[in-house]
mmCIF file of C-alpha atoms and ligand atoms in Angstrom:
data_model
loop_
_atom_site.group_PDB
_atom_site.id
_atom_site.type_symbol
_atom_site.label_atom_id
_atom_site.label_comp_id
_atom_site.label_asym_id
_atom_site.label_seq_id
_atom_site.Cartn_x
_atom_site.Cartn_y
_atom_site.Cartn_z
ATOM 1 C CA MET A 1 -18.089 -40.648 34.035
ATOM 2 C CA ILE A 2 -18.377 -37.212 35.524
ATOM 3 C CA SER A 3 -21.165 -34.582 35.214
ATOM 4 C CA LYS A 4 -20.775 -31.929 32.600
ATOM 5 C CA LYS A 5 -21.312 -29.377 35.420
ATOM 6 C CA LEU A 6 -18.923 -31.248 38.107
ATOM 7 C CA GLU A 7 -16.563 -31.433 34.994
ATOM 8 C CA GLU A 8 -16.849 -27.354 34.651
ATOM 9 C CA ALA A 9 -16.266 -26.767 38.275
ATOM 10 C CA ILE A 10 -13.278 -28.980 38.793
ATOM 11 C CA ASN A 11 -11.745 -27.312 35.740
ATOM 12 C CA ASP A 12 -12.564 -23.779 37.235
ATOM 13 C CA GLN A 13 -11.135 -25.121 40.422
ATOM 14 C CA ILE A 14 -7.810 -26.169 38.649
ATOM 15 C CA ASN A 15 -7.585 -22.754 37.605
ATOM 16 C CA PHE A 16 -7.962 -21.675 40.980
ATOM 17 C CA GLU A 17 -5.289 -23.736 42.328
ATOM 18 C CA PHE A 18 -2.571 -22.820 39.864
ATOM 19 C CA TYR A 19 -4.108 -19.261 40.921
ATOM 20 C CA SER A 20 -3.036 -20.064 44.130
ATOM 21 C CA SER A 21 0.428 -21.523 43.572
ATOM 22 C CA TYR A 22 0.821 -17.819 41.503
ATOM 23 C CA ILE A 23 -0.242 -16.173 44.701
ATOM 24 C CA TYR A 24 2.484 -17.595 46.748
ATOM 25 C CA LEU A 25 5.058 -17.199 44.387
ATOM 26 C CA ALA A 26 4.000 -13.268 44.648
ATOM 27 C CA MET A 27 4.484 -13.562 48.180
ATOM 28 C CA SER A 28 7.828 -15.423 47.729
ATOM 29 C CA ALA A 29 8.808 -12.533 45.426
ATOM 30 C CA TRP A 30 8.224 -10.028 47.765
ATOM 31 C CA PHE A 31 9.734 -11.738 50.745
ATOM 32 C CA LYS A 32 12.695 -12.528 48.919
ATOM 33 C CA ASP A 33 13.204 -8.728 48.134
ATOM 34 C CA GLN A 34 13.052 -8.014 51.331
ATOM 35 C CA ASN A 35 15.386 -10.262 52.481
ATOM 36 C CA TYR A 36 13.354 -12.780 54.400
ATOM 37 C CA ASN A 37 14.804 -15.531 52.897
ATOM 38 C CA GLY A 38 12.825 -18.292 55.259
ATOM 39 C CA PHE A 39 9.684 -16.787 54.534
ATOM 40 C CA ALA A 40 10.378 -16.839 51.048
ATOM 41 C CA HIS A 41 11.112 -20.384 51.011
ATOM 42 C CA TRP A 42 8.113 -21.255 53.060
ATOM 43 C CA MET A 43 6.005 -19.408 50.234
ATOM 44 C CA GLU A 44 7.723 -21.161 47.627
ATOM 45 C CA VAL A 45 6.724 -24.444 49.228
ATOM 46 C CA GLN A 46 3.480 -23.737 49.683
ATOM 47 C CA ALA A 47 3.204 -22.562 45.676
ATOM 48 C CA ARG A 48 4.419 -26.245 44.903
ATOM 49 C CA GLU A 49 1.790 -27.653 47.244
ATOM 50 C CA GLU A 50 -0.868 -25.814 45.291
ATOM 51 C CA THR A 51 0.618 -27.216 42.159
ATOM 52 C CA PHE A 52 -0.059 -30.616 43.324
ATOM 53 C CA HIS A 53 -3.515 -29.757 44.333
ATOM 54 C CA ALA A 54 -3.977 -28.618 40.242
ATOM 55 C CA MET A 55 -2.621 -31.820 39.301
ATOM 56 C CA LYS A 56 -4.538 -33.857 41.790
ATOM 57 C CA PHE A 57 -7.652 -32.297 40.240
ATOM 58 C CA PHE A 58 -6.498 -33.065 36.722
ATOM 59 C CA ASN A 59 -5.630 -36.133 36.853
ATOM 60 C CA PHE A 60 -9.272 -36.746 38.329
ATOM 61 C CA ILE A 61 -10.922 -35.339 35.404
ATOM 62 C CA PHE A 62 -8.711 -37.876 33.050
ATOM 63 C CA ASP A 63 -9.256 -40.978 35.812
ATOM 64 C CA ARG A 64 -13.190 -40.214 35.104
ATOM 65 C CA GLY A 65 -13.331 -39.819 31.812
ATOM 66 C CA GLY A 66 -13.443 -36.047 31.621
ATOM 67 C CA ARG A 67 -11.934 -33.245 29.722
ATOM 68 C CA VAL A 68 -9.568 -30.800 31.001
ATOM 69 C CA GLU A 69 -9.315 -27.025 29.935
ATOM 70 C CA LEU A 70 -6.698 -24.732 30.976
ATOM 71 C CA LYS A 71 -7.840 -21.572 31.351
ATOM 72 C CA THR A 72 -5.809 -18.156 31.829
ATOM 73 C CA ILE A 73 -4.191 -17.612 35.364
ATOM 74 C CA LYS A 74 -5.125 -13.999 36.906
ATOM 75 C CA GLN A 75 -2.239 -12.003 37.904
ATOM 76 C CA PRO A 76 -2.027 -11.698 41.673
ATOM 77 C CA VAL A 77 -1.555 -8.861 43.862
ATOM 78 C CA GLY A 78 2.320 -8.771 44.618
ATOM 79 C CA ASP A 79 2.485 -5.564 47.195
ATOM 80 C CA TRP A 80 2.441 -5.595 50.972
ATOM 81 C CA LYS A 81 3.351 -3.167 53.947
ATOM 82 C CA GLN A 82 4.916 -5.753 56.395
ATOM 83 C CA PRO A 83 5.315 -9.553 56.788
ATOM 84 C CA VAL A 84 2.037 -9.826 59.040
ATOM 85 C CA ASP A 85 0.101 -8.565 56.011
ATOM 86 C CA VAL A 86 1.183 -11.077 53.672
ATOM 87 C CA PHE A 87 0.484 -13.642 56.028
ATOM 88 C CA LYS A 88 -2.633 -12.357 56.688
ATOM 89 C CA SER A 89 -3.706 -12.258 52.927
ATOM 90 C CA ALA A 90 -2.671 -15.900 52.935
ATOM 91 C CA PHE A 91 -4.909 -16.513 55.766
ATOM 92 C CA GLU A 92 -7.755 -15.026 53.697
ATOM 93 C CA HIS A 93 -7.019 -16.980 50.843
ATOM 94 C CA GLU A 94 -7.063 -19.867 52.152
ATOM 95 C CA GLN A 95 -10.310 -19.414 54.046
ATOM 96 C CA MET A 96 -11.446 -18.461 50.033
ATOM 97 C CA VAL A 97 -10.448 -21.651 48.981
ATOM 98 C CA THR A 98 -12.305 -23.939 52.441
ATOM 99 C CA SER A 99 -15.047 -22.124 51.130
ATOM 100 C CA ARG A 100 -14.552 -23.147 47.349
ATOM 101 C CA ILE A 101 -13.955 -26.836 48.365
ATOM 102 C CA SER A 102 -17.271 -26.789 50.230
ATOM 103 C CA ASN A 103 -19.156 -25.769 47.422
ATOM 104 C CA LEU A 104 -17.581 -28.421 45.328
ATOM 105 C CA MET A 105 -18.415 -30.984 48.155
ATOM 106 C CA ASP A 106 -22.118 -29.945 47.575
ATOM 107 C CA LEU A 107 -22.111 -30.125 44.087
ATOM 108 C CA ALA A 108 -20.687 -33.600 43.806
ATOM 109 C CA LEU A 109 -23.292 -34.409 46.579
ATOM 110 C CA GLN A 110 -26.426 -33.078 44.457
ATOM 111 C CA GLU A 111 -24.968 -34.979 41.390
ATOM 112 C CA ARG A 112 -24.503 -38.089 43.636
ATOM 113 C CA ASP A 113 -20.772 -38.318 42.824
ATOM 114 C CA HIS A 114 -19.358 -40.300 45.511
ATOM 115 C CA VAL A 115 -15.849 -40.933 43.711
ATOM 116 C CA ALA A 116 -15.780 -37.100 43.239
ATOM 117 C CA ALA A 117 -16.808 -36.656 47.042
ATOM 118 C CA ALA A 118 -13.830 -38.998 48.195
ATOM 119 C CA LEU A 119 -11.312 -36.811 46.315
ATOM 120 C CA LEU A 120 -13.194 -33.475 48.016
ATOM 121 C CA GLN A 121 -13.253 -34.927 51.502
ATOM 122 C CA TRP A 122 -9.059 -35.388 51.140
ATOM 123 C CA PHE A 123 -9.101 -31.770 50.061
ATOM 124 C CA ILE A 124 -11.293 -30.534 53.559
ATOM 125 C CA ASN A 125 -8.922 -32.253 55.509
ATOM 126 C CA GLU A 126 -5.932 -30.634 53.651
ATOM 127 C CA GLN A 127 -7.657 -27.348 54.204
ATOM 128 C CA ILE A 128 -8.135 -27.669 58.271
ATOM 129 C CA GLU A 129 -4.378 -28.305 58.228
ATOM 130 C CA GLU A 130 -3.852 -25.156 55.574
ATOM 131 C CA GLU A 131 -5.773 -22.935 57.599
ATOM 132 C CA ALA A 132 -4.184 -23.920 60.890
ATOM 133 C CA SER A 133 -0.810 -23.821 59.595
ATOM 134 C CA VAL A 134 -1.152 -20.270 58.544
ATOM 135 C CA ARG A 135 -3.434 -19.264 61.103
ATOM 136 C CA ASN A 136 -0.583 -20.141 63.495
ATOM 137 C CA ILE A 137 2.055 -17.991 61.853
ATOM 138 C CA VAL A 138 -0.352 -14.969 61.714
ATOM 139 C CA ASP A 139 -0.794 -15.324 65.522
ATOM 140 C CA GLN A 140 3.120 -15.789 66.358
ATOM 141 C CA MET A 141 3.655 -12.510 64.324
ATOM 142 C CA ARG A 142 0.821 -10.751 65.925
ATOM 143 C CA MET A 143 2.234 -11.362 69.633
ATOM 144 C CA MET A 144 6.284 -10.213 68.256
ATOM 145 C CA GLY A 145 4.250 -6.977 67.063
ATOM 146 C CA ASP A 146 7.450 -4.607 65.957
ATOM 147 C CA SER A 147 10.212 -6.904 67.482
ATOM 148 C CA LYS A 148 12.694 -7.303 64.451
ATOM 149 C CA ASP A 149 14.560 -9.810 66.021
ATOM 150 C CA SER A 150 11.771 -12.303 66.738
ATOM 151 C CA ILE A 151 10.400 -11.615 63.058
ATOM 152 C CA PHE A 152 13.956 -12.682 62.079
ATOM 153 C CA MET A 153 14.095 -15.775 64.146
ATOM 154 C CA LEU A 154 10.785 -16.975 62.913
ATOM 155 C CA ASP A 155 12.205 -16.524 59.482
ATOM 156 C CA ARG A 156 14.626 -18.776 60.119
ATOM 157 C CA GLU A 157 12.457 -21.173 61.710
ATOM 158 C CA LEU A 158 9.842 -21.521 58.625
ATOM 159 C CA ASN A 159 13.256 -21.946 56.317
ATOM 160 C CA ALA A 160 13.261 -25.551 57.710
ATOM 161 C CA ARG A 161 9.277 -26.020 55.891
ATOM 162 C CA GLN A 162 9.907 -29.061 53.600
ATOM 163 C CA VAL A 163 7.100 -30.232 51.394
ATOM 164 C CA GLY A 164 5.019 -33.522 52.256
ATOM 165 C CA ALA A 165 5.829 -36.883 51.320
ATOM 166 C CA LEU A 166 2.865 -37.081 48.471
ATOM 167 C CA VAL A 167 4.118 -33.545 47.109
ATOM 168 C CA ALA A 168 7.640 -34.419 47.104
ATOM 169 C CA ALA A 169 6.882 -37.648 45.359
ATOM 170 C CA TYR A 170 4.504 -35.764 42.598
ATOM 171 C CA LEU A 171 7.574 -33.359 41.911
ATOM 172 C CA THR A 172 10.539 -36.026 41.599
ATOM 173 C CA GLY A 173 8.399 -37.865 39.693
ATOM 174 C CA GLN A 174 8.366 -40.968 42.583
ATOM 175 C CA PRO A 175 6.073 -43.295 43.005
ATOM 176 C CA ALA A 176 3.640 -42.079 46.124
ATOM 177 C CA PRO A 177 4.216 -43.595 49.252
ATOM 178 C CA ASN A 178 1.014 -44.503 50.773
ATOM 179 C CA ALA A 179 -1.308 -42.171 51.822
HETATM 180 MG MG1 MG B 1 -4.286 -25.657 47.598
#
């Protein structure tokens, strides 16, 4: 069984993952408006990954005999000046996610819930990748500065992003490959 305290905190995190998905969709919409279709695609993939994260917590609560409570999703910000600002916001957001996951891990350890700790370890590893990939894009964009040509080339490059195998399996309803 999951403790009430942890159940509540994970329910909050389900909401936050859906909110993250919403944020990335807002970013995708902004890029689409500006005709950066590759960045828009990258953000849409990111939004799908966040839905998958939410569902991972959702299923965990059921597996541990808890109750899921879905709450209202906050409206995301939807306005930026230039592409690099969007990715900077994404990076700041991922840092916030990392600190939230760390707090959840602290709580799981306090509650001596090692099953929850194992799940959260998966998320901590995931956050290392999330932060690194966004930081990498921000760094590249900073180097490109005002060069429109370079930004458009990066836009084309990011158009190739695909969802991870676990997310793809989730989205298509196929059995998950061995992680
Ligand atoms: Mg997430």
